[in-house]
Coordinates of C-alpha atoms and ligand atoms in Angstrom, one line a residue:
X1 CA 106.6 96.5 59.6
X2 CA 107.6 92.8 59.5
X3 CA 105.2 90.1 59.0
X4 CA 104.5 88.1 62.6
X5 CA 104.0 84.7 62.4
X6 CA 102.7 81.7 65.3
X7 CA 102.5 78.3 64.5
X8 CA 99.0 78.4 66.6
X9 CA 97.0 81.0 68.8
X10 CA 94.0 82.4 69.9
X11 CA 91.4 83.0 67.8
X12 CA 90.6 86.5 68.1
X13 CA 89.3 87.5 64.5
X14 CA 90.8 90.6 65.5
X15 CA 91.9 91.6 61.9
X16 CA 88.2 91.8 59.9
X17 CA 89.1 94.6 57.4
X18 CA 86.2 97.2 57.3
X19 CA 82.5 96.5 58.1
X20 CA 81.1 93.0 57.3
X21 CA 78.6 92.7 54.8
X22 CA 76.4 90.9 57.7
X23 CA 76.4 90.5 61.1
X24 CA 77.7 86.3 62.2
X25 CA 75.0 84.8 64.1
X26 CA 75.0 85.4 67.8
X27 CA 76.0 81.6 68.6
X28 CA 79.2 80.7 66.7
X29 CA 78.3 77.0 64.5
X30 CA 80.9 74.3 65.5
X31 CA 81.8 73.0 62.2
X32 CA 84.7 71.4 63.4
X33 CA 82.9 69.5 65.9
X34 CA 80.2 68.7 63.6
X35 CA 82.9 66.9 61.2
X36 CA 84.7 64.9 64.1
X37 CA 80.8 63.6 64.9
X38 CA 80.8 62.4 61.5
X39 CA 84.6 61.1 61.4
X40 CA 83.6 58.9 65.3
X41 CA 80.7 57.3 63.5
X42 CA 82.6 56.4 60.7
X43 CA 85.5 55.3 62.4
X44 CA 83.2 53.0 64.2
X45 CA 81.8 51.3 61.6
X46 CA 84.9 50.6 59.8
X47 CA 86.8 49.8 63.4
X48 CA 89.1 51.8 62.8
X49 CA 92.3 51.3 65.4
X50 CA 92.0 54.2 68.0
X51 CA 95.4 55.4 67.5
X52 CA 95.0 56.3 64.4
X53 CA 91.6 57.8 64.8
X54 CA 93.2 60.3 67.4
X55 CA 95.8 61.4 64.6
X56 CA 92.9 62.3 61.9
X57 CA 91.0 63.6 64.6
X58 CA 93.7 66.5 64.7
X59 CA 95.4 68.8 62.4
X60 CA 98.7 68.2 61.9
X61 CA 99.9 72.1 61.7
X62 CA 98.0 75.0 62.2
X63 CA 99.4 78.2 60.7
X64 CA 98.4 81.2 61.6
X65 CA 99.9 84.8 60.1
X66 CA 99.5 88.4 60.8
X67 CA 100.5 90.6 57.8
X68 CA 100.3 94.3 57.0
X69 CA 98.6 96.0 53.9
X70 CA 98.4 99.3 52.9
X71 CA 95.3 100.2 51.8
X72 CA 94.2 102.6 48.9
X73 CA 93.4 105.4 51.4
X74 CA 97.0 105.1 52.4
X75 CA 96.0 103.3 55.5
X76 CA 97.9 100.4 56.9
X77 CA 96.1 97.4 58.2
X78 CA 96.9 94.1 59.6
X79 CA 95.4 91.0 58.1
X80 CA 94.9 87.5 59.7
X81 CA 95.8 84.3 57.5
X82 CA 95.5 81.1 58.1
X83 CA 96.8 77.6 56.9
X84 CA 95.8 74.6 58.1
X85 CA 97.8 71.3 57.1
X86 CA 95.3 68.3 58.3
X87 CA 97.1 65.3 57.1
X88 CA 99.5 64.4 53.8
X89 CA 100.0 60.8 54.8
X90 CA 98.6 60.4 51.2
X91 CA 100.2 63.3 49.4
X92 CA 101.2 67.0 49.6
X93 CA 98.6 68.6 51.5
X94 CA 95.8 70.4 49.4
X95 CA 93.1 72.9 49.8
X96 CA 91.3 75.8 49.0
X97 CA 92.2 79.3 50.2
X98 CA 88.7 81.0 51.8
X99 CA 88.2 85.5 51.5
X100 CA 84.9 85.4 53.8
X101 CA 84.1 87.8 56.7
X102 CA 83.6 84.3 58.6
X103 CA 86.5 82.7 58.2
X104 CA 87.9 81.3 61.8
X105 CA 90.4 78.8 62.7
X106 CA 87.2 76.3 63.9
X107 CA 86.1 76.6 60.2
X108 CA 89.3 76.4 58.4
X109 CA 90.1 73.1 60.8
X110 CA 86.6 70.8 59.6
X111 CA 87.3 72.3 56.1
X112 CA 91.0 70.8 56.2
X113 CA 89.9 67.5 57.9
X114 CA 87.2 67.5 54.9
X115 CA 89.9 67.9 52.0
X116 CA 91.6 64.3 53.5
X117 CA 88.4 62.3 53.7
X118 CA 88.3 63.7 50.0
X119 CA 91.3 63.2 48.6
X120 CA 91.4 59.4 49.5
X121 CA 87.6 58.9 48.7
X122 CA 88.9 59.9 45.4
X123 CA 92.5 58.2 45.2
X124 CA 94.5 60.9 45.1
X125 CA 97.8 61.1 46.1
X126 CA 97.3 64.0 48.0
X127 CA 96.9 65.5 52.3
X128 CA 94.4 67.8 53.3
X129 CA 94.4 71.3 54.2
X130 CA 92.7 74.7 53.8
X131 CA 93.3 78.0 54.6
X132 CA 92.0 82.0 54.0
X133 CA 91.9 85.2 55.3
X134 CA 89.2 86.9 57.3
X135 CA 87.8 90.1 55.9
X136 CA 85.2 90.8 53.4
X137 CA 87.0 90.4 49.6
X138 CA 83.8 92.8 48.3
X139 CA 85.0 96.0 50.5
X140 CA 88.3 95.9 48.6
X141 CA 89.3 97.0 45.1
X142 CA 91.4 95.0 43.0
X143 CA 94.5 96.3 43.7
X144 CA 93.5 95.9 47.1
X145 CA 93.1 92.0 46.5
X146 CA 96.1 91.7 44.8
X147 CA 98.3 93.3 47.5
X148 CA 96.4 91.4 50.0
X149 CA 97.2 87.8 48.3
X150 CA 100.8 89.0 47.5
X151 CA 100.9 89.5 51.6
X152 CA 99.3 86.5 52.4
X153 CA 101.3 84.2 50.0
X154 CA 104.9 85.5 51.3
X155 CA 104.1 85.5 55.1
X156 CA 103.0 81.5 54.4
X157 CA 106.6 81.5 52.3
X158 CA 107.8 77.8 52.4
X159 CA 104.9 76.6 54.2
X160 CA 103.1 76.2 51.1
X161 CA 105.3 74.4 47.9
X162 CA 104.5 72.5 44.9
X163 CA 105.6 69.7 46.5
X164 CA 104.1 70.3 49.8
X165 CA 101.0 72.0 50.0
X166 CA 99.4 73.2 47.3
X167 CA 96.6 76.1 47.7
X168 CA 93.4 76.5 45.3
X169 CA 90.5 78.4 44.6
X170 CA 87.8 78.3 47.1
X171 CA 84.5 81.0 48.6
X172 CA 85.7 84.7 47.7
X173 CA 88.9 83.4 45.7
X174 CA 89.4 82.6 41.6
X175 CA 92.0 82.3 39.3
X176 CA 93.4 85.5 39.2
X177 CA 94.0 85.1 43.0
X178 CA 95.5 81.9 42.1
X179 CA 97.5 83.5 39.7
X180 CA 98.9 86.3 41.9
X181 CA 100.1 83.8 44.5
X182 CA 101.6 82.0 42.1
X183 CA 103.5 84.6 41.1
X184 CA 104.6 85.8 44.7
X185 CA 105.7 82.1 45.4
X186 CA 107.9 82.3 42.3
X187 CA 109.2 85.4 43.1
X188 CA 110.1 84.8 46.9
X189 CA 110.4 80.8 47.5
X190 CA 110.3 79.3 44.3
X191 CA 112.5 79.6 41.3
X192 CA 111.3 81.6 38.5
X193 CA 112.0 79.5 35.6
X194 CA 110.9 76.0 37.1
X195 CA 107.7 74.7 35.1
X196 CA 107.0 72.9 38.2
X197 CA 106.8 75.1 40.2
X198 CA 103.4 76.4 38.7
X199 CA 102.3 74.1 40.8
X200 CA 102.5 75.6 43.8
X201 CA 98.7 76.7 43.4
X202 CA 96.0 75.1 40.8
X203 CA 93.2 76.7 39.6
X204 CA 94.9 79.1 37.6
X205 CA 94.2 80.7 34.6
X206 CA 94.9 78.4 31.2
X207 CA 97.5 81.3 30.1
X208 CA 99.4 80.7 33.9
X209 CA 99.1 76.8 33.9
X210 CA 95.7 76.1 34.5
X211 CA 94.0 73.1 33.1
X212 CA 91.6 73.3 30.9
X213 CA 87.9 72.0 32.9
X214 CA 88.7 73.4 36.3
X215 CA 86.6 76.2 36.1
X216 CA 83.3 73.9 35.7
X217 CA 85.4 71.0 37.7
X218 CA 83.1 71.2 41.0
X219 CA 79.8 71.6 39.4
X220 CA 80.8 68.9 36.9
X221 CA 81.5 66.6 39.6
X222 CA 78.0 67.4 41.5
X223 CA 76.2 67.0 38.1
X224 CA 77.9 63.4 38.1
X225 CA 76.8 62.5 40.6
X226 CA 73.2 64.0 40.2
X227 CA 73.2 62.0 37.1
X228 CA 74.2 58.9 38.9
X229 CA 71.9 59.4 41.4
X230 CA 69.0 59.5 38.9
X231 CA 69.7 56.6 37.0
X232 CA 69.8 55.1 40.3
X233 CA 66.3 56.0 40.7
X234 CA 64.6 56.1 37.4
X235 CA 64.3 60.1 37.7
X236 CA 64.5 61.5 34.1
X237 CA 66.4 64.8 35.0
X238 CA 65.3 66.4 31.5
X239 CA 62.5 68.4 32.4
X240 CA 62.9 68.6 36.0
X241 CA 63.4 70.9 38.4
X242 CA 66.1 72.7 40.8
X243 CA 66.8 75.4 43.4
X244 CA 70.4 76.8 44.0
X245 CA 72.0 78.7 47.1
X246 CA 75.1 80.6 45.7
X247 CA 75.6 81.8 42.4
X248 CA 79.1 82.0 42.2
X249 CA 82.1 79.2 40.5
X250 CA 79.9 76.0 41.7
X251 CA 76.3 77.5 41.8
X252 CA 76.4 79.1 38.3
X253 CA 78.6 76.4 36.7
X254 CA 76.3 73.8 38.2
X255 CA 72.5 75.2 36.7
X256 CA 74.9 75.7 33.5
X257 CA 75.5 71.8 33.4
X258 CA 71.7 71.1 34.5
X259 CA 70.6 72.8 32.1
X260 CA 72.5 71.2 28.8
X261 CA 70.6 68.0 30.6
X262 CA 67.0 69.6 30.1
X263 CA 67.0 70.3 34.1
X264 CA 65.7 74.5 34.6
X265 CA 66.8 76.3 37.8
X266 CA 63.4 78.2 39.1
X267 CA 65.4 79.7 42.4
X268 CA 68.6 81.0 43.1
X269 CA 70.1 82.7 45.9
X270 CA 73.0 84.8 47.1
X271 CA 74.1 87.1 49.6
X272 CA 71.8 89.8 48.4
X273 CA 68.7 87.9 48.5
X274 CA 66.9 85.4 46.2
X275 CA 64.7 85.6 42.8
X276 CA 62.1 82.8 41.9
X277 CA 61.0 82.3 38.4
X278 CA 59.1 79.9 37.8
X279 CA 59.7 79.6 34.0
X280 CA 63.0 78.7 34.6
X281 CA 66.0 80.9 35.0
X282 CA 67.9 81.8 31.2
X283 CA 71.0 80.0 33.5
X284 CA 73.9 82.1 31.1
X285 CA 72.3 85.0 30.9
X286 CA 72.2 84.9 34.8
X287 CA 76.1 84.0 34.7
X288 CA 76.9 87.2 32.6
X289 CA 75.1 89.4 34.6
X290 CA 76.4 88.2 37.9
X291 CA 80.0 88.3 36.1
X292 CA 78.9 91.7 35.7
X293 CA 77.1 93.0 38.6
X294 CA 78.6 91.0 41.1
X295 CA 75.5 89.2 42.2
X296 CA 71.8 88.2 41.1
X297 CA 70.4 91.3 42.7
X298 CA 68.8 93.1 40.1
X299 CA 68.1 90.7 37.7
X300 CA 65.3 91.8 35.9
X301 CA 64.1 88.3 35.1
X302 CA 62.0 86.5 37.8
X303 CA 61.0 87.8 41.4
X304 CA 62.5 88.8 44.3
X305 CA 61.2 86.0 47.6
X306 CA 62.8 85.8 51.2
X307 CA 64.7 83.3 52.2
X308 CA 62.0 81.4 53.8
X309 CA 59.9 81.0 50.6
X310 CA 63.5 79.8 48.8
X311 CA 63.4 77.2 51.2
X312 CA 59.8 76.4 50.4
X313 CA 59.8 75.8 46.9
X314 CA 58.5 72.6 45.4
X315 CA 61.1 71.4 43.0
X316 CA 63.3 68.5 42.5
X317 CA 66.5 69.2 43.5
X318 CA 68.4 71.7 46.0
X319 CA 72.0 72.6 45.7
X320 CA 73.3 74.2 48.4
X321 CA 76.5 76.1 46.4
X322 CA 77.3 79.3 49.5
X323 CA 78.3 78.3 53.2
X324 CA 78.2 76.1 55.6
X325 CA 74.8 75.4 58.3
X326 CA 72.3 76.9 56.4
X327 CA 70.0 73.6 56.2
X328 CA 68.9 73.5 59.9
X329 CA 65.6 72.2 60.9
X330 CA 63.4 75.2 59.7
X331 CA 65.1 74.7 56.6
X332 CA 64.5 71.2 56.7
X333 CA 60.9 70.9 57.5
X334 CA 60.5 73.4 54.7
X335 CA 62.2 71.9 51.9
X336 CA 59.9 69.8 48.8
X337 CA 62.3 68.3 47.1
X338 CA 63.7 64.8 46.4
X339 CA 67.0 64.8 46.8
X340 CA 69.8 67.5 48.1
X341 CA 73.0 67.4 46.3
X342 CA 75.8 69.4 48.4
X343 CA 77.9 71.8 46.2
X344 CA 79.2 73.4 49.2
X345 CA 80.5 72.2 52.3
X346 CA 79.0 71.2 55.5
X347 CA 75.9 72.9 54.1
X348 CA 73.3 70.6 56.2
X349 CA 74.1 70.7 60.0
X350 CA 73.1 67.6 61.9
X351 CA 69.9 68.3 63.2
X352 CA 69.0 69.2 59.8
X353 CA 69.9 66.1 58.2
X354 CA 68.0 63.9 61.0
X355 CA 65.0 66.0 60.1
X356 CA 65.7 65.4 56.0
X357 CA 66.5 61.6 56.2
X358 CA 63.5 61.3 58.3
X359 CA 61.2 62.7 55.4
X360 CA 63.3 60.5 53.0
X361 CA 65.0 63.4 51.3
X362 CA 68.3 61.7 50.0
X363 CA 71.8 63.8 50.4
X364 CA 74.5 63.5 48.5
X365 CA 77.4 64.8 51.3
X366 CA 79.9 67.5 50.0
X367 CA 83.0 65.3 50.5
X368 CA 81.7 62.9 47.7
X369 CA 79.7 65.5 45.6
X370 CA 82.2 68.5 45.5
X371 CA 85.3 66.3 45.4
X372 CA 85.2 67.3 41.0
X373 CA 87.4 70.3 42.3
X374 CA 89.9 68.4 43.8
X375 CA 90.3 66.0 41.1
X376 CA 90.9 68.1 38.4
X377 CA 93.5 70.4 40.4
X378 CA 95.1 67.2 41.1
X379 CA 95.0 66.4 36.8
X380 CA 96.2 70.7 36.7
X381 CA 99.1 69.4 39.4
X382 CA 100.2 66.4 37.3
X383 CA 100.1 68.4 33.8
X384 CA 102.9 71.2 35.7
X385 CA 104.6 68.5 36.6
X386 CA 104.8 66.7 33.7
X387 CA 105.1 70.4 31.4
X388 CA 101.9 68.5 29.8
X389 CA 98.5 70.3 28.2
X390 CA 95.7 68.0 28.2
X391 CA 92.7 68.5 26.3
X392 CA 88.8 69.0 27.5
X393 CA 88.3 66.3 26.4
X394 CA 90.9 64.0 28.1
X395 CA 90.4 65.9 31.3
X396 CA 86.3 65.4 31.4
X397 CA 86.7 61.5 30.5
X398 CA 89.1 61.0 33.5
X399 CA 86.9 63.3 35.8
X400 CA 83.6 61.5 35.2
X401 CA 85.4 58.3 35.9
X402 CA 86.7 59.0 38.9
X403 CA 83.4 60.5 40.0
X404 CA 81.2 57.6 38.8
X405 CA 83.9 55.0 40.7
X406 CA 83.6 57.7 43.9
X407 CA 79.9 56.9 43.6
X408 CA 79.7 53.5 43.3
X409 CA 82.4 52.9 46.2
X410 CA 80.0 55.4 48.6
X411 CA 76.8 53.5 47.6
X412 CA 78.3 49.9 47.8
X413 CA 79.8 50.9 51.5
X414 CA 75.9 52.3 52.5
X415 CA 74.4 49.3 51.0
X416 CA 76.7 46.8 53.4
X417 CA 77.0 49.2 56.2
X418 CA 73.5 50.4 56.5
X419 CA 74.4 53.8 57.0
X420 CA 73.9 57.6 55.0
X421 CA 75.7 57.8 52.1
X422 CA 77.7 60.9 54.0
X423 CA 79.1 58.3 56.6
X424 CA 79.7 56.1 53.8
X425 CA 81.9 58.7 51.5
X426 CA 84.1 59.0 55.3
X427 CA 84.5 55.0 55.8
X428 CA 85.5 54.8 52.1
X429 CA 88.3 57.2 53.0
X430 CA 89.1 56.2 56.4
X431 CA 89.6 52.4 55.1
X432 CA 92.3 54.1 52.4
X433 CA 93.8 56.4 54.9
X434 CA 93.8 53.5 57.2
X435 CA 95.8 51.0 55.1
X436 CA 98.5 53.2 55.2
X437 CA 98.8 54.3 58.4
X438 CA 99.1 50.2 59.2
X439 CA 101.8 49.3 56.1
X440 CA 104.2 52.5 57.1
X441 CA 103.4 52.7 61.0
X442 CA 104.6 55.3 62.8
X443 CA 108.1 57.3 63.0
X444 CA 110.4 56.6 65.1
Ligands
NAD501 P1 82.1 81.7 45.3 O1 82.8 82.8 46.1 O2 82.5 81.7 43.9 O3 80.5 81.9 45.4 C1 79.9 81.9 46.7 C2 78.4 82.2 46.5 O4 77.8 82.1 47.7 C3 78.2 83.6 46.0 O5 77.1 83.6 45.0 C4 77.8 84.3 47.3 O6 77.0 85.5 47.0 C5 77.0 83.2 47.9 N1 76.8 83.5 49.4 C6 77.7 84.0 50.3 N2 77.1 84.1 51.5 C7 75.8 83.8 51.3 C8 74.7 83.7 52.2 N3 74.9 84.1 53.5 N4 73.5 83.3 51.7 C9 73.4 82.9 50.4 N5 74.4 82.9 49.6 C10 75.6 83.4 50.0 O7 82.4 80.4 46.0 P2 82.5 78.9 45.4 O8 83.9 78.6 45.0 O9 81.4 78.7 44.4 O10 82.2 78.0 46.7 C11 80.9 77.8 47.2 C12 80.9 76.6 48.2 O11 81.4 75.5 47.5 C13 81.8 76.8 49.4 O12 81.2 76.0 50.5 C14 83.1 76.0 49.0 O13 83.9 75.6 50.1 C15 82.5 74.9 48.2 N6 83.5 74.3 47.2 C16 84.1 75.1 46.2 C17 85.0 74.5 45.4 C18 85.6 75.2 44.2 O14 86.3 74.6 43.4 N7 85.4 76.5 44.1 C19 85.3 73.1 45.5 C20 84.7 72.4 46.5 C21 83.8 73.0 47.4

């Protein structure tokens, strides 16, 4: 069977391997229109020229594959991948690559648009895009995974390069994904003995040309800005509390962090449920048996509580770590904490947020507060590049500048412009994406 490619089509979700772990909500979310809601306001405040507003407002290329795997029964089945390329006017376009039952081309378009306004609210030199497959990475074995990425990776073939768009870690992906499509891309497109070429992917394993601090990179950066945030407010963060919503790189990584600052995580949350304790979750022993288990359920530490009572614990901080539109207005009206820090994306929809700024609860929006990830696969980019290793140390010092600067830019821009700080983190970029568009114009 040959792999069939279209450079855009319907989207049918037709290719969901096995039975999802849950049912999607009857009424499909419209991320992507949620983000162009935010990208209009923006654009307004910052007057940004129309004609360039109707190029950010689209992808550039959307790329969507159908691929065959056999399966470990000896079955043959036919994936759906995607890639979408939003813009590289700064850069080679970069973003993760998503393994969720969910994933659709509506998703995969907001979450590419999202990785521009990130990259230039950060100064990189590099585009946005994101991509995945949709199935359910937890029905498959290994071996299943691996031939799935190895798929995935060659139908995409020179689409993705380390040069032109460079694929990461993202929901249901790690570094040994990373590290298999590396390998496939060396193997089919790229040249085997080209150091640069690593860098076709970043957030690989240290032994494959990862950088060291990649793994923590995200929470870092939301734990930067937490900090930030505090000092902003005279909130003493040792001793305080927090709630987290995923447990898997960002969640865990981030209550790790908190933690070394004195802050204890009394609720977490996954896909099988949610524990409360109290006294404070041991946040590595919680790590190692979710690195074991697969999830939290089980834990003997703490109680189990639905999903309403999550919501409705008094604490100090919420980070949302898991999916997208899960703070709606129930959510909203439920929550007792100060301030929301957004590990994941587009984890507040709209009417949420009205509901949470109207009761004062401050946000700090994913494009600033998750953009750690980014950074650092940009600092594992430029070390392949350069056939460089930096150290921890070196890596850290640059990421919490970056972060602090990110910060300070966001909060200067809601300070003049009167506006949420999410807004903000979008004119910030849209005024750097802008610039260029009016120095280099358009070709022809
Ligand atoms: P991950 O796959 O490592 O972990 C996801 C976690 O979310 C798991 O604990 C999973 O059980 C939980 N989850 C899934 N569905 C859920 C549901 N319905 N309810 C509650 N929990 C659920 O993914 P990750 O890399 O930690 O990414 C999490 C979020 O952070 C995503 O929105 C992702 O786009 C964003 N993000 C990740 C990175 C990164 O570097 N990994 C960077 C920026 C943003």
């Amino acid at each position: 069977m040959s792999d069939q490619k279209t450079t855009t089509g319907p989207d049918d979700g037709n290719a969901a391997a096995k039975t999802p772990a849950k049912k999607e909500p009857e009424e499909k979310y419209a991320f992507f229109e949620v983000v162009q809601g935010y990208l209009n306001h923006a654009a307004e405040l910052v007057g940004l020229p129309e004609d360039v507003q109707s190029i950010l407002a689209q992808p550039k290329q959307e790329i969507i594959v159908h691929f065959p795997v056999r399966l470990d029964d000896g079955k043959i089945h036919l994936f759906k991948g995607y890639r979408i390329q939003h813009n590289n006017i700064l850069g080679p376009y970069k973003g993760g690559l998503r393994y969720h039952h969910s994933v659709s081309l509506d998703d995969l378009k907001a979450l590419a648009s999202m990785m521009t306004w990130k990259c230039a609210l950060m100064g990189l030199p590099l585009g946005g895009a994101k991509g995945g497959i949709k199935f359910d990475p937890r029905q498959h074995s290994r071996n299943e995974l691996e031939k799935i990425t190895r798929r995935f990776v060659h139908a995409l073939g020179s689409n993705i390069g380390p040069g032109y768009d460079i694929p990461a870690p993202d929901m249901g992906t790690n570094e040994r994904t990373m590290a298999w499509a590396m390998d496939t891309y060396m193997n089919t497109v790229g040249y085997l003995s080209h150091s640069s070429v690593k860098g076709v992917v970043t957030g690989k394993p240290i032994a494959s040309g990862g950088t060291k601090g990649r793994r923590k990179a995200t929470a870092q950066g939301v734990v930067h800005c937490i900090e930030r945030w505090a000092d902003d407010n005279n909130f003493d963060l040792e001793g305080s509390t927090n709630i987290i919503q995923g447990f898997g790189n960002v969640g865990s990584f981030t209550a790790n962090l908190l933690s070394k600052l004195g802050a204890s995580t009394i609720a977490v949350g996954d896909h099988t449920g949610y524990r409360y304790n109290p006294e404070g979750f041991n946040s590595h022993k919680l790590c190692d048996y979710v690195r074991a288990n697969g999830s939290i359920e089980g834990y003997p530490a703490g109680k189990t509580i639905t999903r309403e009572e999550f919501f409705a614990i008094e604490a100090d901080i919420f980070i949302p770590a898991a999916l997208e539109n899960q703070v709606g207005p129930e959510e909203a009206k439920a929550l007792k904490v100060k301030l929301i820090a957004e590990g994941a994306n587009g984890p507040c929809n709209p009417a949420g947020e009205k509901i949470l700024m109207d009761r004062n609860i401050e946000i700090l929006p994913d494009v600033l507060a998750n953009s750690g990830g980014v950074t650092v696969s940009y600092y594992e980019w430029v070390q392949n590049k350069r056939c460089e290793t930096w150290s921890l140390e070196e890596v850290d010092e640059r990421l919490r500048n970056k972060m602090y600067d990110a910060y300070r830019s966001v909060s200067e821009m809601a300070r003049q412009k009167k506006c949420s700080l999410r807004i903000a983190s979008y004119a910030v970029a849209l005024e750097r994406l802008v610039a260029v568009y009016s120095e280099r114009h358009i070709w022809p």
